[in-house]
Coordinates of C-alpha atoms and ligand atoms in Angstrom, one line a residue:
X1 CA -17.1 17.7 -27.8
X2 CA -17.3 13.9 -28.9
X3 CA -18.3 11.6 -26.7
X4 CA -17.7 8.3 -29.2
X5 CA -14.1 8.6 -30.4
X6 CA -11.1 8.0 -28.1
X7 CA -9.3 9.9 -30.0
X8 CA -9.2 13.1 -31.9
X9 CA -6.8 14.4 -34.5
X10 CA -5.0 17.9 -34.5
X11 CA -2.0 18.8 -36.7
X12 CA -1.4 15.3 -37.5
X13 CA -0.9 14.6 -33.7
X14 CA -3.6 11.8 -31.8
X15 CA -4.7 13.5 -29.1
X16 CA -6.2 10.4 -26.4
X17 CA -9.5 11.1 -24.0
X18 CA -10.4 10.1 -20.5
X19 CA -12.9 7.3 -20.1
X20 CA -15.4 8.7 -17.5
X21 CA -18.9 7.0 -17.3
X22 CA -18.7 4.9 -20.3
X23 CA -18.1 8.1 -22.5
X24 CA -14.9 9.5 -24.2
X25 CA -14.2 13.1 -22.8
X26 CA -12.0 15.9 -24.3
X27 CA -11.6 18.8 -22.1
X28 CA -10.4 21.8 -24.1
X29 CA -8.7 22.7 -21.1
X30 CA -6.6 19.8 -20.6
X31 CA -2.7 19.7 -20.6
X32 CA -1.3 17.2 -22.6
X33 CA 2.2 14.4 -22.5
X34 CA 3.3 12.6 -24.9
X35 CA 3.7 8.7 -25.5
X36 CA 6.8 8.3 -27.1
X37 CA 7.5 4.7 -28.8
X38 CA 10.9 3.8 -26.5
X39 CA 12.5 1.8 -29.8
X40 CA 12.0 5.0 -31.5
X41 CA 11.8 8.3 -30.3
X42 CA 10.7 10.0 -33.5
X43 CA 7.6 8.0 -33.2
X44 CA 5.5 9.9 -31.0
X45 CA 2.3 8.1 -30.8
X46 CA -0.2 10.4 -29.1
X47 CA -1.5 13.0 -26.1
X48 CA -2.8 11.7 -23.2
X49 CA -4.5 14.5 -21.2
X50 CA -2.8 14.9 -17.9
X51 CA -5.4 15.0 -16.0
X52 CA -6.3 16.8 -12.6
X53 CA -8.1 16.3 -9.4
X54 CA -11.5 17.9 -11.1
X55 CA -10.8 15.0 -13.6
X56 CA -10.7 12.5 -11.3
X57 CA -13.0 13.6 -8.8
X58 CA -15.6 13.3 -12.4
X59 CA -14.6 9.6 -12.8
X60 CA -15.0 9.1 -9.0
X61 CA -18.6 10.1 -9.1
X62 CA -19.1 8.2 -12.0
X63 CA -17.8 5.0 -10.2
X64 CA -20.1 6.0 -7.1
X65 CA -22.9 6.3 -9.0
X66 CA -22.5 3.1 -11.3
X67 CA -21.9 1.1 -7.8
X68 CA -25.1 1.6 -6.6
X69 CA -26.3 -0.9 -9.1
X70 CA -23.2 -2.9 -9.9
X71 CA -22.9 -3.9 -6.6
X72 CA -26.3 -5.7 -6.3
X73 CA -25.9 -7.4 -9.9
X74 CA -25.6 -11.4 -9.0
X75 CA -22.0 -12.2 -9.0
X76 CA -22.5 -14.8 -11.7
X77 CA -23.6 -12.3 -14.0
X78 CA -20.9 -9.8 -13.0
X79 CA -18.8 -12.6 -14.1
X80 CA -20.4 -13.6 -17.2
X81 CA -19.5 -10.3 -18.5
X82 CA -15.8 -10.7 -17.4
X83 CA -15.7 -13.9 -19.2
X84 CA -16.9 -11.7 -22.5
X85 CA -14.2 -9.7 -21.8
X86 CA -12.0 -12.5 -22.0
X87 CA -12.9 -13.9 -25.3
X88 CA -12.9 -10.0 -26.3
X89 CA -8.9 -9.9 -25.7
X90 CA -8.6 -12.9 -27.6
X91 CA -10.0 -11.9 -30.7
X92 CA -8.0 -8.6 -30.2
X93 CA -4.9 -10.3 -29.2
X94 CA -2.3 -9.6 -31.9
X95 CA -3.8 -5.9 -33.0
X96 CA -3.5 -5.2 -29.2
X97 CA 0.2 -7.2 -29.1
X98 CA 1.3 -4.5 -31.7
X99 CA 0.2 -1.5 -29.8
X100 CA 1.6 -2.8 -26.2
X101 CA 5.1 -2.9 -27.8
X102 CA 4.8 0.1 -29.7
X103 CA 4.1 1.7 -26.5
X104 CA 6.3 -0.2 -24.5
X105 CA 8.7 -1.8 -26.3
X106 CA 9.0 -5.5 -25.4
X107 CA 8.6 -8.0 -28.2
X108 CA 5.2 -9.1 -29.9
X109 CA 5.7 -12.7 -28.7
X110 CA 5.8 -11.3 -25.0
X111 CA 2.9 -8.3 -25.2
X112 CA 1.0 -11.7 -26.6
X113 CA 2.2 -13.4 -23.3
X114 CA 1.1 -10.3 -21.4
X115 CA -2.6 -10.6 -22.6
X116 CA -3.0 -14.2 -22.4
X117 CA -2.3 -13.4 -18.4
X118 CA -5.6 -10.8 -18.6
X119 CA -7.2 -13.6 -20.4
X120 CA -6.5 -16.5 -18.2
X121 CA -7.2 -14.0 -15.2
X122 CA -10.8 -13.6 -16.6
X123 CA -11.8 -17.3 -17.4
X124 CA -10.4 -17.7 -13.7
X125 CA -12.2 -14.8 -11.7
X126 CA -15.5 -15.3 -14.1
X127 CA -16.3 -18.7 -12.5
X128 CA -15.2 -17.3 -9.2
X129 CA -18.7 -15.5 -9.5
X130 CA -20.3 -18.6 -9.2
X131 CA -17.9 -19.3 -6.0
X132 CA -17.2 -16.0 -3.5
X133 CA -17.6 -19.0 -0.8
X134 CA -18.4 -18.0 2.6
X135 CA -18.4 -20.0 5.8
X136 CA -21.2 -21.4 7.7
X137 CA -20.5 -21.7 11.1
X138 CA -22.3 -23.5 14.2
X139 CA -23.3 -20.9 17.1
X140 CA -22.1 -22.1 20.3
X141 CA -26.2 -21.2 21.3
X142 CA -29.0 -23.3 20.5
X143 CA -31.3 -22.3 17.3
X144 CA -29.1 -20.0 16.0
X145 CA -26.4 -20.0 13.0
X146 CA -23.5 -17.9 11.6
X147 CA -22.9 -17.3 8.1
X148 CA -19.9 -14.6 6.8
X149 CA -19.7 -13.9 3.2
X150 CA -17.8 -11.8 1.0
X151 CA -19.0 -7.8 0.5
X152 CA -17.7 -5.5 -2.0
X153 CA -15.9 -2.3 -0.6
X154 CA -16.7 0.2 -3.4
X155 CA -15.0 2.5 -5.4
X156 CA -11.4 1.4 -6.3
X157 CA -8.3 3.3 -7.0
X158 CA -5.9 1.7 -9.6
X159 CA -2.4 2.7 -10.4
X160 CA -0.5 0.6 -12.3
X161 CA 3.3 0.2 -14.1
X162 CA 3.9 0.1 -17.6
X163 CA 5.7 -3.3 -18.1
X164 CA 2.8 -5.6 -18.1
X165 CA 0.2 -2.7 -19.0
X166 CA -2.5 -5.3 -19.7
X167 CA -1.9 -8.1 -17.5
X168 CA -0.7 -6.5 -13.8
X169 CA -4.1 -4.0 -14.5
X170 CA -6.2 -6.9 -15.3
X171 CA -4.9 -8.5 -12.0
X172 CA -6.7 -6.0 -10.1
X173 CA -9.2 -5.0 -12.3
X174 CA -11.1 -8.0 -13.1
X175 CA -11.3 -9.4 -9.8
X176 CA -12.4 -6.4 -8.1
X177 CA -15.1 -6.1 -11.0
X178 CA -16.5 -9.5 -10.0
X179 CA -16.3 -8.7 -6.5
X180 CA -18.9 -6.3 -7.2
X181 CA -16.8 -2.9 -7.0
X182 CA -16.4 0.1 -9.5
X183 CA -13.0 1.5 -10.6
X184 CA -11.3 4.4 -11.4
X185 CA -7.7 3.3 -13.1
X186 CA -4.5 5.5 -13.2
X187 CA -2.5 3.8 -15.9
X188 CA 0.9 4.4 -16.1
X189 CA 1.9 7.6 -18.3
X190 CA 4.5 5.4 -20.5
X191 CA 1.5 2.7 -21.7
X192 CA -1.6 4.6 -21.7
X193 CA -3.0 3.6 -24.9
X194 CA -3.2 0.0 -23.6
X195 CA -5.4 1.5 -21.1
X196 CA -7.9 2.8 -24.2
X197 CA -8.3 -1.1 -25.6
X198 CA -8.9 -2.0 -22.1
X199 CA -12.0 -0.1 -21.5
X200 CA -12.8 -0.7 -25.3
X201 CA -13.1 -4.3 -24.3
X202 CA -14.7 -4.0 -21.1
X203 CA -17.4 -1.9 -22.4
X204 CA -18.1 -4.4 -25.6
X205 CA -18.3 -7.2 -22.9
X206 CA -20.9 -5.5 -21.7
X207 CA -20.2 -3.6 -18.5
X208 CA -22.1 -0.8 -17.7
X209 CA -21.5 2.9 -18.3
X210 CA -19.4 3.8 -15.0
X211 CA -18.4 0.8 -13.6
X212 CA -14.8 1.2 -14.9
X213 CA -13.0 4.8 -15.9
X214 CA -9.9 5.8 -17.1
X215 CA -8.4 8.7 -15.9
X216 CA -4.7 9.6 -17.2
X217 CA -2.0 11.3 -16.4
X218 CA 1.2 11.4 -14.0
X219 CA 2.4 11.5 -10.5
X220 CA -0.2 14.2 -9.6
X221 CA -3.0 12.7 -11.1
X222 CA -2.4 9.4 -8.9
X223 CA -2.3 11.2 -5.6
X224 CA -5.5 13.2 -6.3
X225 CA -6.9 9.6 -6.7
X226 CA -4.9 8.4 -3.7
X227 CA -6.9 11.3 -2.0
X228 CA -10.1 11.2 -2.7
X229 CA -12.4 10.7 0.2
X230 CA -15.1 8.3 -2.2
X231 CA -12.0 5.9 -2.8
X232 CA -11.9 3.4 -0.5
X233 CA -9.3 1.5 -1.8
X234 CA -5.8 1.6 -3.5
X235 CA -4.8 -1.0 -5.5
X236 CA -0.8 -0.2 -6.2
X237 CA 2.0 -1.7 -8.9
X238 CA 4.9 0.6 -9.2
X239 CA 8.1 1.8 -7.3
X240 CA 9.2 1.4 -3.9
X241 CA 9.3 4.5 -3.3
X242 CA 5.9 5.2 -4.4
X243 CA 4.1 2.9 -2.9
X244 CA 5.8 3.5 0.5
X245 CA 4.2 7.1 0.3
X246 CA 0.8 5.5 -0.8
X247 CA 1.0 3.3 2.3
X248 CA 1.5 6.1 4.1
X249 CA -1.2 8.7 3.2
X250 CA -3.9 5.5 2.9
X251 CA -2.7 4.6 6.2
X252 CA -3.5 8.6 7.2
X253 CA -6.9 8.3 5.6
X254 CA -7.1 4.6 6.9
X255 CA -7.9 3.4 3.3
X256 CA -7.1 -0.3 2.6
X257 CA -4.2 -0.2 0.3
X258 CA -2.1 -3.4 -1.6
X259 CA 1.3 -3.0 -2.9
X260 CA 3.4 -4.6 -5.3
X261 CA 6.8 -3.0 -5.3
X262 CA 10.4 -3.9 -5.8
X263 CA 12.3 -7.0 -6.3
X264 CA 16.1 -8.4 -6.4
X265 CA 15.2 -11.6 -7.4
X266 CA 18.2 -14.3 -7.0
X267 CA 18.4 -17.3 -9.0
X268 CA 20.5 -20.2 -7.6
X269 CA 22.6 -22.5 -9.2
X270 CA 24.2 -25.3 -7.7
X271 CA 26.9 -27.6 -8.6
X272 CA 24.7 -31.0 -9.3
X273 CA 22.3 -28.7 -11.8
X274 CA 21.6 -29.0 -15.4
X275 CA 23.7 -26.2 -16.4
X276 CA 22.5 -25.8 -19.9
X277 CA 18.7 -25.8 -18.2
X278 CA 19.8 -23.4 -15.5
X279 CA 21.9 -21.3 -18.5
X280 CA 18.6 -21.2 -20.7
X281 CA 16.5 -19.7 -17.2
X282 CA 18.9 -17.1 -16.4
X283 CA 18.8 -15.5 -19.9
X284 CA 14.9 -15.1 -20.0
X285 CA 14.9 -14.5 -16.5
X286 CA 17.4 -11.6 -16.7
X287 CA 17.0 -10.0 -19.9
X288 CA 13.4 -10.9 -21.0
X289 CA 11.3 -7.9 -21.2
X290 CA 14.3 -6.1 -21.3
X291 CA 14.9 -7.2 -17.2
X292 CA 11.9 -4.6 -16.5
X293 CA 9.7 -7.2 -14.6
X294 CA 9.2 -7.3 -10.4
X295 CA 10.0 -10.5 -10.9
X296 CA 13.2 -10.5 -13.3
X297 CA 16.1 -12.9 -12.3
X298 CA 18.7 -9.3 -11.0
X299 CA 21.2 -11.8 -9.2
X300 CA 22.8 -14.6 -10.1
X301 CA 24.3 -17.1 -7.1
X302 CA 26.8 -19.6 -8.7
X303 CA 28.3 -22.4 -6.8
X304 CA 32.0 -22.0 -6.9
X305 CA 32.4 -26.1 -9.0
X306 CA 30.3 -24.3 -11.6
X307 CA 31.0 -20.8 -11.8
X308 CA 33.9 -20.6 -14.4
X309 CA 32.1 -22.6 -16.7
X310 CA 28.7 -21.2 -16.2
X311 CA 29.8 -17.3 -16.7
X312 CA 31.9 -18.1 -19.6
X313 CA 28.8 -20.3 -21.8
X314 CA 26.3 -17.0 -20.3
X315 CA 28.5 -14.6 -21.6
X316 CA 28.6 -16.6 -25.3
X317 CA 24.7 -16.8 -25.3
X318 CA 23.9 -12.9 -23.8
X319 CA 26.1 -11.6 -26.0
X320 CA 24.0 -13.2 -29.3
X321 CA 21.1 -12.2 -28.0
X322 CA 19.2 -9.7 -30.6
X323 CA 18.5 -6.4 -28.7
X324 CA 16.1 -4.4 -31.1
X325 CA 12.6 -2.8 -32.0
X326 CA 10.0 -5.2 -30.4
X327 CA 7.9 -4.9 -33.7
X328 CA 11.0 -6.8 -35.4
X329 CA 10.0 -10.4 -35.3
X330 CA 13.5 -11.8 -34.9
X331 CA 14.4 -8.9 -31.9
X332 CA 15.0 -11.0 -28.3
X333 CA 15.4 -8.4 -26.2
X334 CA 13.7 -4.8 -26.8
X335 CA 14.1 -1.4 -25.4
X336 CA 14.1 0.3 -21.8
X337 CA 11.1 2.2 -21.7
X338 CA 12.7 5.6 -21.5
X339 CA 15.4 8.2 -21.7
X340 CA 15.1 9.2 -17.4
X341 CA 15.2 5.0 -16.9
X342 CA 17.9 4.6 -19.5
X343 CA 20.1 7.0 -17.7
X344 CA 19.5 5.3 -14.4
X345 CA 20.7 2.2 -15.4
X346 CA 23.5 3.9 -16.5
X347 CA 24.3 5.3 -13.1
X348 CA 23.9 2.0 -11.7
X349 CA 26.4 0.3 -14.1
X350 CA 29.1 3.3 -13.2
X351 CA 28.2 2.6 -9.5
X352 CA 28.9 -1.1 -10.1
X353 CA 32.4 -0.6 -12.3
X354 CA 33.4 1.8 -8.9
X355 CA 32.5 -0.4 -6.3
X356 CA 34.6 -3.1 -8.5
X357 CA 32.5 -5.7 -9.6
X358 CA 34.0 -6.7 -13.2
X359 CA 31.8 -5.7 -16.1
X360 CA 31.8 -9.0 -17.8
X361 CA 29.7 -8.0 -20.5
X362 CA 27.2 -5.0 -22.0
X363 CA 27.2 -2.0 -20.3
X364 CA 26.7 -0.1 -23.3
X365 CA 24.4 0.8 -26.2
X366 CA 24.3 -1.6 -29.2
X367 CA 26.4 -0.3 -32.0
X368 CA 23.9 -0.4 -34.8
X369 CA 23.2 2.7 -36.1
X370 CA 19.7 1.6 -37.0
X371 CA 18.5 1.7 -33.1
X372 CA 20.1 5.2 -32.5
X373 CA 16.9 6.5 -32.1
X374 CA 16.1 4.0 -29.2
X375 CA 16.7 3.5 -25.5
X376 CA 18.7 0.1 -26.4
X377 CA 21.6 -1.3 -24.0
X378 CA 22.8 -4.8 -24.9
X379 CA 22.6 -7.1 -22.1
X380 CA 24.9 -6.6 -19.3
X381 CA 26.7 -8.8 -16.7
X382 CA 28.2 -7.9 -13.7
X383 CA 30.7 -10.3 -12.4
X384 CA 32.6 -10.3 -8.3
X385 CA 29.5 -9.1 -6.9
X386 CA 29.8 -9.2 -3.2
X387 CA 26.5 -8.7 -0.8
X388 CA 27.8 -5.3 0.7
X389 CA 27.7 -3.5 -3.3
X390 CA 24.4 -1.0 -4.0
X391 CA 24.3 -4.0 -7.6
X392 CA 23.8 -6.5 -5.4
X393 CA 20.6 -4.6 -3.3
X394 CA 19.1 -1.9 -5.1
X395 CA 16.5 -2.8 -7.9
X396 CA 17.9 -1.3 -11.2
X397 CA 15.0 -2.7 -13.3
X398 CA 16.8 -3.0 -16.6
X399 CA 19.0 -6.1 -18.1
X400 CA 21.9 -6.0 -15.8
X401 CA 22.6 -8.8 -14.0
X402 CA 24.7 -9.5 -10.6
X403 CA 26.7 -12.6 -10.5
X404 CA 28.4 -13.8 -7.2
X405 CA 30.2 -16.7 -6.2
X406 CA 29.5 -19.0 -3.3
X407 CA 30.9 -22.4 -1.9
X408 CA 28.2 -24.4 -0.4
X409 CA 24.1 -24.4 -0.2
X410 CA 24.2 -22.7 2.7
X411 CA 26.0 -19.9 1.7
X412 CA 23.9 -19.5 -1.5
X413 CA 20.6 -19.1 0.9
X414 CA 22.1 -16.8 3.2
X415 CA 23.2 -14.6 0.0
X416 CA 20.0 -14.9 -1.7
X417 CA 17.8 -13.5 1.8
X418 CA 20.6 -11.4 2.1
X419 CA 18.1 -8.8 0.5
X420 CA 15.1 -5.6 1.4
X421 CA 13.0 -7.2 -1.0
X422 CA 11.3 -11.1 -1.1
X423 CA 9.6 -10.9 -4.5
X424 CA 10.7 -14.3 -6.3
X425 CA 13.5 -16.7 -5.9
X426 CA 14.9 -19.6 -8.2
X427 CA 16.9 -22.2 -7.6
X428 CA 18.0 -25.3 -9.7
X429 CA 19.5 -28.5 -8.2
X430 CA 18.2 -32.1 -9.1
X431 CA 19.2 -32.8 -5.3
X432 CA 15.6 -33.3 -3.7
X433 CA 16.5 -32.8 -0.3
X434 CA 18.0 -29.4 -1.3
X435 CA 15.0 -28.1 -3.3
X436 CA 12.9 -28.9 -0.1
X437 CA 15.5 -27.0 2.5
X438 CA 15.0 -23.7 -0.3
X439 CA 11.4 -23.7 -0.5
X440 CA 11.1 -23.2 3.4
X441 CA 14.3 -21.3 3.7
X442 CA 14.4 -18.5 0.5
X443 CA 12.5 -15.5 1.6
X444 CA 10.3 -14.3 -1.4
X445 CA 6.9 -14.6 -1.9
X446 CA 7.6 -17.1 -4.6
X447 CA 10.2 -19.9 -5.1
X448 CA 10.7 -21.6 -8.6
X449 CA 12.5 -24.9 -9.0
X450 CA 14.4 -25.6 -12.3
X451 CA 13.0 -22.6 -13.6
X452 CA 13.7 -19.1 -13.5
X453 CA 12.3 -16.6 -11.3
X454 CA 9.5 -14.6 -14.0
X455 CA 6.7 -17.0 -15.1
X456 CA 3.7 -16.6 -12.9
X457 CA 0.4 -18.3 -13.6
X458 CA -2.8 -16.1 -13.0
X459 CA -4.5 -18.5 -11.0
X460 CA -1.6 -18.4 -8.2
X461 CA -1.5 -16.3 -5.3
X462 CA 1.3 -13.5 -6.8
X463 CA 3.2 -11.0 -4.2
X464 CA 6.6 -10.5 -1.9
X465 CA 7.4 -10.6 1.3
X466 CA 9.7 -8.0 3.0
X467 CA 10.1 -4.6 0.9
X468 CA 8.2 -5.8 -2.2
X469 CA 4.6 -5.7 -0.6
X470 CA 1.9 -4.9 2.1
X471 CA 1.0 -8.4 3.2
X472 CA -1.3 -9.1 0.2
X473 CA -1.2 -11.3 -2.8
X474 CA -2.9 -11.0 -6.0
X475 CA -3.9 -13.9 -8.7
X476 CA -6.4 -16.5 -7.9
X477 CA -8.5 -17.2 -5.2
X478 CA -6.7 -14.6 -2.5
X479 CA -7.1 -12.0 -4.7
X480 CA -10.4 -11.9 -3.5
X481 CA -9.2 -10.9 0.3
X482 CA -8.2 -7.8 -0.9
X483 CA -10.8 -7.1 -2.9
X484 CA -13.5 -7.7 -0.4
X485 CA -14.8 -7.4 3.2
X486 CA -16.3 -9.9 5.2
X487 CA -19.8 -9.3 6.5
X488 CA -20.5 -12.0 9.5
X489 CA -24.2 -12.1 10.0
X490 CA -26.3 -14.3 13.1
X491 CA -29.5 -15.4 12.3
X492 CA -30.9 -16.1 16.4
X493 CA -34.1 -17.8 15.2
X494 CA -34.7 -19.0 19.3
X495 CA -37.5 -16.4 19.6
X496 CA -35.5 -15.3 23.1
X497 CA -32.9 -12.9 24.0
X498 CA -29.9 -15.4 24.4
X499 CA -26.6 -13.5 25.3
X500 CA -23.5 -14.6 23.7
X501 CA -20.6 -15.6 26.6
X502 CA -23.3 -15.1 29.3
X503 CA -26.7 -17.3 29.0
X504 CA -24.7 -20.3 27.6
X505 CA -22.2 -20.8 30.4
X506 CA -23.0 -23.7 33.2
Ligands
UN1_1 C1 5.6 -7.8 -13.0 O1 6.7 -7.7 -13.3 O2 5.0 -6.8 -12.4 O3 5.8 -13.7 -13.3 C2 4.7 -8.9 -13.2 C3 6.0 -12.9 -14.2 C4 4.8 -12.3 -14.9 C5 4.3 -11.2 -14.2 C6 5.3 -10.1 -13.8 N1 3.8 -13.3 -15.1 O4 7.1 -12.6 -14.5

């Protein structure tokens, strides 16, 4: 048993550890998955224990414990630690870059873009320390004042996706750290090593032993987490499906739970646009990291003027874009992150030939015999999409993209909502009047103008409307809402019984 190494060695093979209480624990008894590296499957980069409910229920008491003292550390300080913690990921940027796409496969330039989010989100939520305003409010009685300030709630489950595996954690992490809670964190199974230089950083900012754990593994290991009776909250980033069931046990346990699911984002373009601008969005919109973002451009609603011209220049520029090992400085677009999500974008693109869209592009792997080994597809366009075909709705989360054709504003709008999800939304116009009609009309959480739908700032409320989320939003100051509870206190220094609604009235 070592308690300093994350890792341990046998046969060659890395085998990972849980974080629990600022320590590193093997288990002799633990089962084991692999992380394979999705650009190559012959690179198998460690074992992560899959761990079990005795596992987590360890890292729970941990958290329990640690939050007796956490909690009553002055916010500033809480946050002076998160803003070590930021400087931390900045020193370890590109090591960390290097590992994130080994893991996960999108390029260096974007894992780099994925930690600067963690870092800007701790710079942000460090000074929020020194804010956490309350209200003071006047009492409708004489010599007597209201105050209501912001509590922590305690321990806090964390289960988060592998695309962003430092910066959607960090989202929840960090904030909820300032707040004054402690965390156990279920990291997805497909980029748990990210996970390891997370609490490596967190504990060389400084935080105490506790305070944040690590507990990996799969489904199983989430819900015994989901169930615990110490956690009191569920902070969620994953599938639709998954969260729905979440929602629905926390709701049984009457846990407060946020969710950030699915999205078919739409971007718009218009006839009076600047194409080439609007040509330029759609590519990084769709096929960066690999189209595997929430927020990834899935539909593509071209005014009729346009359309010829616009599919025929996107086609040209998707079909040069170089799909290939994110490690490989000139690669554009990397891999999916694995064979079962490979083969369901697959499925979808036989479900879009059948329902007759026109496969304009893509649909297949690239024909370099170097990525063999990889779970590559080359960027793939869908054109004739109609709002009644499964393309159109369903989140595929992959680089296949949905174009359709429409012959006025109105139309586009109507198309666009014409969606279960209301993640993000784009559209591009230089008409002013226009822009102003989508922002109040597109149903998403999130409208971009002249820019593409991915590209969220960490200091912005984040989150969807409709199928994508639970009411809440992550990223700057409302964040905090979920992360907290409001105490309301009345300080009645009258020296008399005065009763509210009662001794005030004429
Ligand atoms: C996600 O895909 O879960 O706005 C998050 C964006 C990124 C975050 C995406 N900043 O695309």
């Amino acid at each position: 048993m070592n308690h300093y190494y994350n890792f341990y060695v046998i046969s060659s093979m890395k085998k990972f550890s849980n974080y629990i209480n600022g320590a590193w624990i093997h288990r002799s008894d633990s089962s084991f998955f692999q992380n394979i590296n999705p650009a190559d499957s012959l690179d198998i980069i460690g074992e992560f224990p899959e761990s079990n409910s005795s596992d987590i229920d360890d890292a729970v008491k941990a958290a329990q414990q640690a939050y007796k003292q956490w909690r009553l550390m002055p916010a500033p300080k809480r946050g002076n630690i998160i803003r070590k913690a930021g400087d931390i990921f900045e020193r370890r940027k590109e090591e960390l870059a290097r590992i994130m796409t080994r893991e996960m496969g999108k390029p260096v330039f974007e894992t780099k873009g994925d930690i600067q989010e963690a870092i800007d989100t701790c710079y942000y939520a460090a000074t929020e320390g020194r804010r956490l305003f309350g209200y003071t409010v006047p009492s409708e009685m004489d010599n007597k004042m209201n105050l209501s300030f912001r509590m922590p709630i305690g321990v806090c489950g964390i289960i988060t996706a592998w695309n962003f595996p430092i910066a959607v954690p960090s989202w929840k992490i960090i904030p909820a750290l300032v707040a004054g809670n402690t965390i156990v964190f279920k990291p997805s199974e497909d980029s748990p090593e990210s996970a390891i230089i997370f609490a490596e950083i967190l504990e060389e900012a400084g935080l105490p032993a506790g305070v944040f754990n690590v507990v990996f593994g799969k489904g199983d290991t989430g819900s015994a987490l989901v169930e615990h009776p110490d956690v009191k909250l569920i902070g969620f980033t994953g599938s639709t499906a998954t969260g729905k069931r979440i929602a629905m046990r926390c709701g049984e346990l009457n846990k407060k739970c946020s969710l950030e699911m699915g999205g078919k984002n739409p971007q718009i373009v218009l006839d009076d646009a600047d194409l080439d601008l609007a040509l330029n969005g759609v590519l990084w919109g769709a096929f960066g990291t690999t189209g595997q973002r929430c927020t990834a451009t899935s539909r593509l609603i071209l005014h009729e003027n346009i359309h010829d011209e616009f599919v025929q220049k996107l086609q040209a520029k998707a079909e040069k874009l170089r799909v290939g090992s994110g490690l490989d400085d000139t690669t554009e677009m990397g891999p999916v992150i694995n064979t079962k999500q490979f083969a369901k974008i697959k499925e979808y693109i036989e479900i879009g030939k059948n329902e007759g869209a026109t496969l304009l592009c893509g649909g297949v792997e690239p024909s370099d015999e170097t990525l063999k080994n990889g779970n590559f597809l080359l960027p793939t366009i869908f054109t004739n999409v109609t709002p009644q075909m499964r393309i159109f709705n369903e989140e595929i989360f992959g680089p296949v993209l949905s174009v359709s054709k429409v012959s006025s504003f109105e139309q586009a709008i109507e198309y666009a909502n014409h969606c279960a999800y209301g993640l993000s939304s784009s559209i591009f116009t230089k008409n002013v009047h226009v822009a102003f009609v989508a922002m109040r009309e597109l149903e998403a959480g999130i409208t971009y103008i002249n820019a593409p739908t991915i590209g969220a700032e960490a200091h912005m409320p984040f989150g969807g409307i409709k199928g994508t989320g639970n009411g809440h939003r992550e990223g700057g100051w409302t964040v905090f809402d979920i992360f907290t509870e409001w105490k309301t206190v009345y300080v009645d220094y009258s020296g008399q019984l005065q009763r509210a609604q009662i001794d005030n009235q004429e």
